[in-house]
Amino acid sequence: MAANRHWLAPHFLDENDSFDLVFQSWIFEADDRVVLVDPCTGNGKPHPVPFFDNLEVPFIERMSETGYRPEDIDLVVCSHLHHDHCGWNTQLRDGKWMPTFPNARYIMRRSEFERWGPQRDRHPVFDYNESVFERSVQPVVDAGLAELVSGSHRLTAGIVVEPAPGHTLGHQMLHLVSGGQHAFFTGDCFHHPIQLVEPAIPFGDAEDLEQAIAMRRKLVELSADNGALLIAAHLPAPYAVRARREGGDLHLAAAGTQEDLK
């Protein structure tokens, strides 16, 4: 950590070499669409980890403070189908799980859908995600709102979802291009920026560690190529990092900081 403290601290590293993870969603407007990325864990959903078990949080109220209502959302993009990235896909209404965003297309990668769907017994058991598909995914399918994509898939002129496997086999990221600027909403490709410098550092369980390492290296190159923001799901403010080249070296910085802007 010491060699990277100059750009990790204070945002992504404190004086004790500790860091915080946050759980958050992203809303943005582009190409006349309102897009929600990674709708967190959801309320009232059982989970084996007490921190997530049967949450009651004011997610919708906080969304309304940004000026958006659930019915305003046009696209919901789930980077993957772990509980903390698809939970608010649905809400419990009259004892039944129903889509939270009734006018949205829910964009999920087909391979990820198949990983967690009815045929998931072909894969290793992952108790951490038990029943997430039944509560947070299947109701969206039943309502006719799910759109399963493969490969690099263009949603609008400036919004593309791209494969980003490793953390899960069907993980994807969202590539936004607006006004000549680029941003990648990277989901769980990395949980902490140090993994972009040392991509073999694990965090939790990657379903394919080799792919996860390759994906982190690719993200750094993509950012350095076009100045793209790398906006990860669990980073605290300023929420993103950016890479640049100096000579033959790659340098990373927290977005918007002096280190980034110099």
PDB file of C-alpha atoms in Angstrom:
ATOM      1  CA  MET A   1       0.000   0.000   0.000  1.00  0.00           C
ATOM      2  CA  ALA A   2       2.823   2.419   0.822  1.00  0.00           C
ATOM      3  CA  ALA A   3       3.887   2.852  -2.804  1.00  0.00           C
ATOM      4  CA  ASN A   4       0.343   3.853  -3.750  1.00  0.00           C
ATOM      5  CA  ARG A   5      -0.601   5.962  -0.735  1.00  0.00           C
ATOM      6  CA  HIS A   6       0.003   9.205  -2.649  1.00  0.00           C
ATOM      7  CA  TRP A   7      -3.072   8.590  -4.801  1.00  0.00           C
ATOM      8  CA  LEU A   8      -5.157   6.238  -2.650  1.00  0.00           C
ATOM      9  CA  ALA A   9      -5.254   8.474   0.443  1.00  0.00           C
ATOM     10  CA  PRO A  10      -7.385   9.962   1.809  1.00  0.00           C
ATOM     11  CA  HIS A  11     -10.318   8.837  -0.331  1.00  0.00           C
ATOM     12  CA  PHE A  12      -9.583   5.131  -0.671  1.00  0.00           C
ATOM     13  CA  LEU A  13      -7.194   4.581   2.239  1.00  0.00           C
ATOM     14  CA  ASP A  14      -7.120   6.004   5.754  1.00  0.00           C
ATOM     15  CA  GLU A  15      -4.225   6.490   8.162  1.00  0.00           C
ATOM     16  CA  ASN A  16      -4.611   2.883   9.368  1.00  0.00           C
ATOM     17  CA  ASP A  17      -4.432   1.431   5.847  1.00  0.00           C
ATOM     18  CA  SER A  18      -8.144   0.626   6.062  1.00  0.00           C
ATOM     19  CA  PHE A  19     -10.856   1.502   3.594  1.00  0.00           C
ATOM     20  CA  ASP A  20     -14.630   1.594   3.436  1.00  0.00           C
ATOM     21  CA  LEU A  21     -16.889  -0.117   0.949  1.00  0.00           C
ATOM     22  CA  VAL A  22     -20.198   1.460   0.023  1.00  0.00           C
ATOM     23  CA  PHE A  23     -23.315  -0.025  -1.537  1.00  0.00           C
ATOM     24  CA  GLN A  24     -24.861   2.295  -4.085  1.00  0.00           C
ATOM     25  CA  SER A  25     -26.634   2.651  -7.395  1.00  0.00           C
ATOM     26  CA  TRP A  26     -26.067   5.094 -10.212  1.00  0.00           C
ATOM     27  CA  ILE A  27     -28.651   7.138 -12.117  1.00  0.00           C
ATOM     28  CA  PHE A  28     -27.833   9.170 -15.190  1.00  0.00           C
ATOM     29  CA  GLU A  29     -29.544  10.549 -18.276  1.00  0.00           C
ATOM     30  CA  ALA A  30     -28.201   9.966 -21.773  1.00  0.00           C
ATOM     31  CA  ASP A  31     -29.777   9.774 -25.216  1.00  0.00           C
ATOM     32  CA  ASP A  32     -33.198  10.676 -23.789  1.00  0.00           C
ATOM     33  CA  ARG A  33     -33.089   7.718 -21.417  1.00  0.00           C
ATOM     34  CA  VAL A  34     -32.966   7.578 -17.640  1.00  0.00           C
ATOM     35  CA  VAL A  35     -30.616   4.760 -16.678  1.00  0.00           C
ATOM     36  CA  LEU A  36     -30.229   3.019 -13.315  1.00  0.00           C
ATOM     37  CA  VAL A  37     -27.122   0.894 -12.817  1.00  0.00           C
ATOM     38  CA  ASP A  38     -26.928  -1.872 -10.184  1.00  0.00           C
ATOM     39  CA  PRO A  39     -30.024  -1.495  -7.975  1.00  0.00           C
ATOM     40  CA  CYS A  40     -28.489  -2.623  -4.664  1.00  0.00           C
ATOM     41  CA  THR A  41     -29.963  -5.191  -2.261  1.00  0.00           C
ATOM     42  CA  GLY A  42     -33.637  -4.357  -1.803  1.00  0.00           C
ATOM     43  CA  ASN A  43     -35.870  -4.368   1.250  1.00  0.00           C
ATOM     44  CA  GLY A  44     -37.388  -7.295   3.075  1.00  0.00           C
ATOM     45  CA  LYS A  45     -35.198  -9.959   1.485  1.00  0.00           C
ATOM     46  CA  PRO A  46     -33.730 -12.707   3.678  1.00  0.00           C
ATOM     47  CA  HIS A  47     -29.965 -13.080   3.547  1.00  0.00           C
ATOM     48  CA  PRO A  48     -27.492 -15.280   5.462  1.00  0.00           C
ATOM     49  CA  VAL A  49     -25.317 -12.243   6.298  1.00  0.00           C
ATOM     50  CA  PRO A  50     -27.046 -10.233   9.072  1.00  0.00           C
ATOM     51  CA  PHE A  51     -25.938  -6.899   7.605  1.00  0.00           C
ATOM     52  CA  PHE A  52     -28.095  -7.563   4.512  1.00  0.00           C
ATOM     53  CA  ASP A  53     -30.892  -9.563   6.105  1.00  0.00           C
ATOM     54  CA  ASN A  54     -34.415  -8.133   5.680  1.00  0.00           C
ATOM     55  CA  LEU A  55     -33.226  -4.590   5.137  1.00  0.00           C
ATOM     56  CA  GLU A  56     -35.542  -1.621   5.503  1.00  0.00           C
ATOM     57  CA  VAL A  57     -33.770   1.347   3.933  1.00  0.00           C
ATOM     58  CA  PRO A  58     -35.193   4.486   2.248  1.00  0.00           C
ATOM     59  CA  PHE A  59     -33.812   3.671  -1.201  1.00  0.00           C
ATOM     60  CA  ILE A  60     -36.845   4.942  -3.120  1.00  0.00           C
ATOM     61  CA  GLU A  61     -37.054   8.049  -0.959  1.00  0.00           C
ATOM     62  CA  ARG A  62     -33.407   8.816  -1.638  1.00  0.00           C
ATOM     63  CA  MET A  63     -34.008   8.299  -5.325  1.00  0.00           C
ATOM     64  CA  SER A  64     -36.877  10.771  -5.231  1.00  0.00           C
ATOM     65  CA  GLU A  65     -34.504  13.348  -3.739  1.00  0.00           C
ATOM     66  CA  THR A  66     -32.543  13.191  -6.992  1.00  0.00           C
ATOM     67  CA  GLY A  67     -35.715  14.047  -8.901  1.00  0.00           C
ATOM     68  CA  TYR A  68     -36.509  10.563 -10.206  1.00  0.00           C
ATOM     69  CA  ARG A  69     -39.384   8.226  -9.410  1.00  0.00           C
ATOM     70  CA  PRO A  70     -39.337   4.480 -10.100  1.00  0.00           C
ATOM     71  CA  GLU A  71     -41.658   4.958 -13.062  1.00  0.00           C
ATOM     72  CA  ASP A  72     -39.191   7.429 -14.625  1.00  0.00           C
ATOM     73  CA  ILE A  73     -36.505   4.784 -15.142  1.00  0.00           C
ATOM     74  CA  ASP A  74     -36.141   3.599 -18.750  1.00  0.00           C
ATOM     75  CA  LEU A  75     -33.232   1.167 -18.399  1.00  0.00           C
ATOM     76  CA  VAL A  76     -32.045  -0.903 -15.444  1.00  0.00           C
ATOM     77  CA  VAL A  77     -28.606  -2.399 -16.047  1.00  0.00           C
ATOM     78  CA  CYS A  78     -27.413  -5.142 -13.691  1.00  0.00           C
ATOM     79  CA  SER A  79     -23.678  -5.698 -13.944  1.00  0.00           C
ATOM     80  CA  HIS A  80     -24.306  -9.145 -12.490  1.00  0.00           C
ATOM     81  CA  LEU A  81     -26.912 -10.962 -10.434  1.00  0.00           C
ATOM     82  CA  HIS A  82     -25.448 -10.973  -6.953  1.00  0.00           C
ATOM     83  CA  HIS A  83     -27.952  -9.790  -4.380  1.00  0.00           C
ATOM     84  CA  ASP A  84     -26.410  -6.327  -3.947  1.00  0.00           C
ATOM     85  CA  HIS A  85     -26.603  -5.536  -7.665  1.00  0.00           C
ATOM     86  CA  CYS A  86     -30.154  -6.589  -8.497  1.00  0.00           C
ATOM     87  CA  GLY A  87     -32.110  -6.510  -5.229  1.00  0.00           C
ATOM     88  CA  TRP A  88     -34.181  -3.414  -5.944  1.00  0.00           C
ATOM     89  CA  ASN A  89     -35.276  -4.956  -9.228  1.00  0.00           C
ATOM     90  CA  THR A  90     -38.338  -5.929  -7.225  1.00  0.00           C
ATOM     91  CA  GLN A  91     -40.460  -4.900  -4.259  1.00  0.00           C
ATOM     92  CA  LEU A  92     -42.872  -6.922  -2.145  1.00  0.00           C
ATOM     93  CA  ARG A  93     -46.439  -5.845  -2.864  1.00  0.00           C
ATOM     94  CA  ASP A  94     -49.410  -7.683  -1.391  1.00  0.00           C
ATOM     95  CA  GLY A  95     -47.208 -10.653  -0.628  1.00  0.00           C
ATOM     96  CA  LYS A  96     -45.771 -10.889  -4.158  1.00  0.00           C
ATOM     97  CA  TRP A  97     -42.445  -9.739  -5.591  1.00  0.00           C
ATOM     98  CA  MET A  98     -43.146  -7.180  -8.318  1.00  0.00           C
ATOM     99  CA  PRO A  99     -40.894  -5.033 -10.553  1.00  0.00           C
ATOM    100  CA  THR A 100     -39.907  -1.792  -8.848  1.00  0.00           C
ATOM    101  CA  PHE A 101     -39.413   0.060 -12.130  1.00  0.00           C
ATOM    102  CA  PRO A 102     -42.534  -0.731 -14.157  1.00  0.00           C
ATOM    103  CA  ASN A 103     -41.576   1.154 -17.324  1.00  0.00           C
ATOM    104  CA  ALA A 104     -37.987  -0.046 -17.571  1.00  0.00           C
ATOM    105  CA  ARG A 105     -36.202  -2.605 -19.666  1.00  0.00           C
ATOM    106  CA  TYR A 106     -34.035  -4.667 -17.322  1.00  0.00           C
ATOM    107  CA  ILE A 107     -30.741  -5.425 -19.067  1.00  0.00           C
ATOM    108  CA  MET A 108     -29.052  -8.636 -17.945  1.00  0.00           C
ATOM    109  CA  ARG A 109     -26.396 -10.745 -19.610  1.00  0.00           C
ATOM    110  CA  ARG A 110     -27.767 -14.042 -20.873  1.00  0.00           C
ATOM    111  CA  SER A 111     -24.834 -16.061 -19.530  1.00  0.00           C
ATOM    112  CA  GLU A 112     -25.307 -14.482 -16.085  1.00  0.00           C
ATOM    113  CA  PHE A 113     -29.029 -15.183 -16.197  1.00  0.00           C
ATOM    114  CA  GLU A 114     -28.339 -18.813 -17.012  1.00  0.00           C
ATOM    115  CA  ARG A 115     -25.679 -19.003 -14.272  1.00  0.00           C
ATOM    116  CA  TRP A 116     -28.195 -18.098 -11.545  1.00  0.00           C
ATOM    117  CA  GLY A 117     -31.407 -19.369 -13.137  1.00  0.00           C
ATOM    118  CA  PRO A 118     -33.162 -22.705 -12.804  1.00  0.00           C
ATOM    119  CA  GLN A 119     -30.111 -24.570 -14.153  1.00  0.00           C
ATOM    120  CA  ARG A 120     -27.713 -23.130 -11.556  1.00  0.00           C
ATOM    121  CA  ASP A 121     -27.260 -26.547  -9.963  1.00  0.00           C
ATOM    122  CA  ARG A 122     -24.744 -27.176 -12.761  1.00  0.00           C
ATOM    123  CA  HIS A 123     -22.476 -24.623 -11.060  1.00  0.00           C
ATOM    124  CA  PRO A 124     -20.834 -24.588  -7.621  1.00  0.00           C
ATOM    125  CA  VAL A 125     -23.222 -23.758  -4.791  1.00  0.00           C
ATOM    126  CA  PHE A 126     -23.016 -20.138  -3.639  1.00  0.00           C
ATOM    127  CA  ASP A 127     -25.121 -19.787  -0.484  1.00  0.00           C
ATOM    128  CA  TYR A 128     -24.481 -16.042  -0.367  1.00  0.00           C
ATOM    129  CA  ASN A 129     -26.853 -15.654  -3.339  1.00  0.00           C
ATOM    130  CA  GLU A 130     -29.536 -18.127  -2.297  1.00  0.00           C
ATOM    131  CA  SER A 131     -33.032 -17.362  -3.714  1.00  0.00           C
ATOM    132  CA  VAL A 132     -31.929 -14.066  -5.277  1.00  0.00           C
ATOM    133  CA  PHE A 133     -33.049 -15.235  -8.705  1.00  0.00           C
ATOM    134  CA  GLU A 134     -36.526 -16.151  -7.492  1.00  0.00           C
ATOM    135  CA  ARG A 135     -37.064 -12.857  -5.644  1.00  0.00           C
ATOM    136  CA  SER A 136     -35.200 -10.333  -7.777  1.00  0.00           C
ATOM    137  CA  VAL A 137     -35.003 -11.711 -11.318  1.00  0.00           C
ATOM    138  CA  GLN A 138     -37.828 -14.113 -12.142  1.00  0.00           C
ATOM    139  CA  PRO A 139     -40.580 -11.557 -11.347  1.00  0.00           C
ATOM    140  CA  VAL A 140     -39.034  -9.202 -13.916  1.00  0.00           C
ATOM    141  CA  VAL A 141     -39.070 -11.999 -16.483  1.00  0.00           C
ATOM    142  CA  ASP A 142     -42.677 -12.846 -15.642  1.00  0.00           C
ATOM    143  CA  ALA A 143     -43.637  -9.198 -16.199  1.00  0.00           C
ATOM    144  CA  GLY A 144     -42.032  -9.227 -19.658  1.00  0.00           C
ATOM    145  CA  LEU A 145     -39.475  -6.569 -18.725  1.00  0.00           C
ATOM    146  CA  ALA A 146     -36.237  -8.583 -18.945  1.00  0.00           C
ATOM    147  CA  GLU A 147     -33.893  -8.173 -21.898  1.00  0.00           C
ATOM    148  CA  LEU A 148     -31.100 -10.723 -22.089  1.00  0.00           C
ATOM    149  CA  VAL A 149     -28.041  -9.642 -24.065  1.00  0.00           C
ATOM    150  CA  SER A 150     -24.864 -11.248 -25.352  1.00  0.00           C
ATOM    151  CA  GLY A 151     -21.539  -9.919 -26.565  1.00  0.00           C
ATOM    152  CA  SER A 152     -21.122  -6.173 -26.921  1.00  0.00           C
ATOM    153  CA  HIS A 153     -24.680  -4.829 -27.062  1.00  0.00           C
ATOM    154  CA  ARG A 154     -25.642  -1.251 -27.932  1.00  0.00           C
ATOM    155  CA  LEU A 155     -28.618   0.091 -25.992  1.00  0.00           C
ATOM    156  CA  THR A 156     -28.514   3.632 -27.403  1.00  0.00           C
ATOM    157  CA  ALA A 157     -26.079   5.658 -29.499  1.00  0.00           C
ATOM    158  CA  GLY A 158     -23.911   6.350 -26.451  1.00  0.00           C
ATOM    159  CA  ILE A 159     -24.625   3.390 -24.162  1.00  0.00           C
ATOM    160  CA  VAL A 160     -23.120  -0.047 -24.709  1.00  0.00           C
ATOM    161  CA  VAL A 161     -23.015  -3.007 -22.341  1.00  0.00           C
ATOM    162  CA  GLU A 162     -19.889  -5.098 -22.723  1.00  0.00           C
ATOM    163  CA  PRO A 163     -18.749  -8.440 -21.309  1.00  0.00           C
ATOM    164  CA  ALA A 164     -16.501  -8.112 -18.264  1.00  0.00           C
ATOM    165  CA  PRO A 165     -16.190 -11.654 -16.879  1.00  0.00           C
ATOM    166  CA  GLY A 166     -14.228 -12.748 -13.851  1.00  0.00           C
ATOM    167  CA  HIS A 167     -16.055 -11.728 -10.698  1.00  0.00           C
ATOM    168  CA  THR A 168     -18.903 -13.787 -12.117  1.00  0.00           C
ATOM    169  CA  LEU A 169     -18.932 -15.718 -15.372  1.00  0.00           C
ATOM    170  CA  GLY A 170     -21.514 -13.406 -16.937  1.00  0.00           C
ATOM    171  CA  HIS A 171     -20.434 -10.100 -15.437  1.00  0.00           C
ATOM    172  CA  GLN A 172     -20.871  -7.039 -17.674  1.00  0.00           C
ATOM    173  CA  MET A 173     -20.017  -3.345 -17.580  1.00  0.00           C
ATOM    174  CA  LEU A 174     -21.709  -0.296 -19.053  1.00  0.00           C
ATOM    175  CA  HIS A 175     -19.733   1.961 -21.401  1.00  0.00           C
ATOM    176  CA  LEU A 176     -21.105   5.497 -21.618  1.00  0.00           C
ATOM    177  CA  VAL A 177     -19.893   7.964 -24.261  1.00  0.00           C
ATOM    178  CA  SER A 178     -21.153  11.536 -24.037  1.00  0.00           C
ATOM    179  CA  GLY A 179     -19.659  14.708 -25.479  1.00  0.00           C
ATOM    180  CA  GLY A 180     -16.543  12.821 -26.480  1.00  0.00           C
ATOM    181  CA  GLN A 181     -15.924  11.649 -22.916  1.00  0.00           C
ATOM    182  CA  HIS A 182     -15.971   8.048 -21.731  1.00  0.00           C
ATOM    183  CA  ALA A 183     -17.001   6.308 -18.525  1.00  0.00           C
ATOM    184  CA  PHE A 184     -17.169   2.647 -17.618  1.00  0.00           C
ATOM    185  CA  PHE A 185     -19.540   1.544 -14.873  1.00  0.00           C
ATOM    186  CA  THR A 186     -17.504  -1.471 -13.885  1.00  0.00           C
ATOM    187  CA  GLY A 187     -19.672  -3.229 -11.303  1.00  0.00           C
ATOM    188  CA  ASP A 188     -17.453  -5.572  -9.305  1.00  0.00           C
ATOM    189  CA  CYS A 189     -14.550  -5.844 -11.747  1.00  0.00           C
ATOM    190  CA  PHE A 190     -12.632  -4.346  -8.847  1.00  0.00           C
ATOM    191  CA  HIS A 191     -13.700  -3.596  -5.293  1.00  0.00           C
ATOM    192  CA  HIS A 192     -10.763  -1.378  -4.392  1.00  0.00           C
ATOM    193  CA  PRO A 193      -8.432   0.636  -6.671  1.00  0.00           C
ATOM    194  CA  ILE A 194      -5.356  -1.221  -5.412  1.00  0.00           C
ATOM    195  CA  GLN A 195      -6.605  -4.154  -7.504  1.00  0.00           C
ATOM    196  CA  LEU A 196      -5.922  -2.103 -10.630  1.00  0.00           C
ATOM    197  CA  VAL A 197      -2.268  -1.827  -9.610  1.00  0.00           C
ATOM    198  CA  GLU A 198      -2.008  -5.342  -8.179  1.00  0.00           C
ATOM    199  CA  PRO A 199      -4.722  -7.198 -10.110  1.00  0.00           C
ATOM    200  CA  ALA A 200      -4.079 -10.551  -8.439  1.00  0.00           C
ATOM    201  CA  ILE A 201      -5.168  -9.221  -5.034  1.00  0.00           C
ATOM    202  CA  PRO A 202      -8.418 -11.090  -4.287  1.00  0.00           C
ATOM    203  CA  PHE A 203     -11.546  -9.676  -2.751  1.00  0.00           C
ATOM    204  CA  GLY A 204     -14.252 -12.203  -1.996  1.00  0.00           C
ATOM    205  CA  ASP A 205     -14.766 -14.988  -4.487  1.00  0.00           C
ATOM    206  CA  ALA A 206     -14.066 -14.478  -8.183  1.00  0.00           C
ATOM    207  CA  GLU A 207     -15.649 -17.239 -10.214  1.00  0.00           C
ATOM    208  CA  ASP A 208     -12.715 -17.044 -12.625  1.00  0.00           C
ATOM    209  CA  LEU A 209      -9.694 -15.334 -11.079  1.00  0.00           C
ATOM    210  CA  GLU A 210      -7.635 -15.399 -14.286  1.00  0.00           C
ATOM    211  CA  GLN A 211     -10.396 -13.582 -16.164  1.00  0.00           C
ATOM    212  CA  ALA A 212     -10.814 -11.131 -13.277  1.00  0.00           C
ATOM    213  CA  ILE A 213      -7.095 -10.288 -13.377  1.00  0.00           C
ATOM    214  CA  ALA A 214      -7.159  -9.852 -17.148  1.00  0.00           C
ATOM    215  CA  MET A 215     -10.227  -7.620 -16.888  1.00  0.00           C
ATOM    216  CA  ARG A 216      -8.575  -5.303 -14.358  1.00  0.00           C
ATOM    217  CA  ARG A 217      -5.553  -4.922 -16.608  1.00  0.00           C
ATOM    218  CA  LYS A 218      -7.828  -4.213 -19.558  1.00  0.00           C
ATOM    219  CA  LEU A 219      -9.686  -1.504 -17.629  1.00  0.00           C
ATOM    220  CA  VAL A 220      -6.470   0.359 -16.868  1.00  0.00           C
ATOM    221  CA  GLU A 221      -5.516   0.270 -20.550  1.00  0.00           C
ATOM    222  CA  LEU A 222      -8.980   1.440 -21.620  1.00  0.00           C
ATOM    223  CA  SER A 223      -8.863   4.334 -19.191  1.00  0.00           C
ATOM    224  CA  ALA A 224      -5.381   5.359 -20.280  1.00  0.00           C
ATOM    225  CA  ASP A 225      -6.376   5.170 -23.944  1.00  0.00           C
ATOM    226  CA  ASN A 226      -9.262   7.647 -23.768  1.00  0.00           C
ATOM    227  CA  GLY A 227      -9.256   9.203 -20.302  1.00  0.00           C
ATOM    228  CA  ALA A 228     -12.250   7.143 -19.244  1.00  0.00           C
ATOM    229  CA  LEU A 229     -13.563   7.205 -15.712  1.00  0.00           C
ATOM    230  CA  LEU A 230     -13.677   3.787 -14.050  1.00  0.00           C
ATOM    231  CA  ILE A 231     -16.743   3.985 -11.820  1.00  0.00           C
ATOM    232  CA  ALA A 232     -16.857   0.983  -9.500  1.00  0.00           C
ATOM    233  CA  ALA A 233     -19.879  -0.152  -7.545  1.00  0.00           C
ATOM    234  CA  HIS A 234     -18.368  -0.059  -4.073  1.00  0.00           C
ATOM    235  CA  LEU A 235     -16.017   2.936  -4.053  1.00  0.00           C
ATOM    236  CA  PRO A 236     -16.709   5.864  -1.717  1.00  0.00           C
ATOM    237  CA  ALA A 237     -16.384   9.463  -2.936  1.00  0.00           C
ATOM    238  CA  PRO A 238     -15.039  10.464  -5.405  1.00  0.00           C
ATOM    239  CA  TYR A 239     -16.386   7.125  -6.652  1.00  0.00           C
ATOM    240  CA  ALA A 240     -14.056   6.661  -9.635  1.00  0.00           C
ATOM    241  CA  VAL A 241     -10.451   6.419 -10.768  1.00  0.00           C
ATOM    242  CA  ARG A 242      -8.687   7.271 -14.006  1.00  0.00           C
ATOM    243  CA  ALA A 243      -5.443   6.111 -15.600  1.00  0.00           C
ATOM    244  CA  ARG A 244      -2.974   8.055 -17.716  1.00  0.00           C
ATOM    245  CA  ARG A 245       0.315   7.321 -19.427  1.00  0.00           C
ATOM    246  CA  GLU A 246       3.516   9.183 -18.697  1.00  0.00           C
ATOM    247  CA  GLY A 247       6.273   7.946 -20.929  1.00  0.00           C
ATOM    248  CA  GLY A 248       6.115   4.204 -20.687  1.00  0.00           C
ATOM    249  CA  ASP A 249       4.446   4.186 -17.277  1.00  0.00           C
ATOM    250  CA  LEU A 250       0.808   3.997 -16.239  1.00  0.00           C
ATOM    251  CA  HIS A 251      -0.426   6.148 -13.370  1.00  0.00           C
ATOM    252  CA  LEU A 252      -3.736   5.983 -11.518  1.00  0.00           C
ATOM    253  CA  ALA A 253      -5.526   8.702  -9.587  1.00  0.00           C
ATOM    254  CA  ALA A 254      -8.797   9.302  -7.784  1.00  0.00           C
ATOM    255  CA  ALA A 255     -11.073  11.118 -10.222  1.00  0.00           C
ATOM    256  CA  GLY A 256     -11.176  14.887  -9.946  1.00  0.00           C
ATOM    257  CA  THR A 257      -8.232  15.153  -7.565  1.00  0.00           C
ATOM    258  CA  GLN A 258      -5.109  17.210  -8.176  1.00  0.00           C
ATOM    259  CA  GLU A 259      -3.242  14.002  -8.978  1.00  0.00           C
ATOM    260  CA  ASP A 260      -5.845  13.232 -11.659  1.00  0.00           C
ATOM    261  CA  LEU A 261      -6.031  16.711 -13.172  1.00  0.00           C
ATOM    262  CA  LYS A 262      -2.336  17.585 -13.326  1.00  0.00           C
TER     263      LYS A 262
END
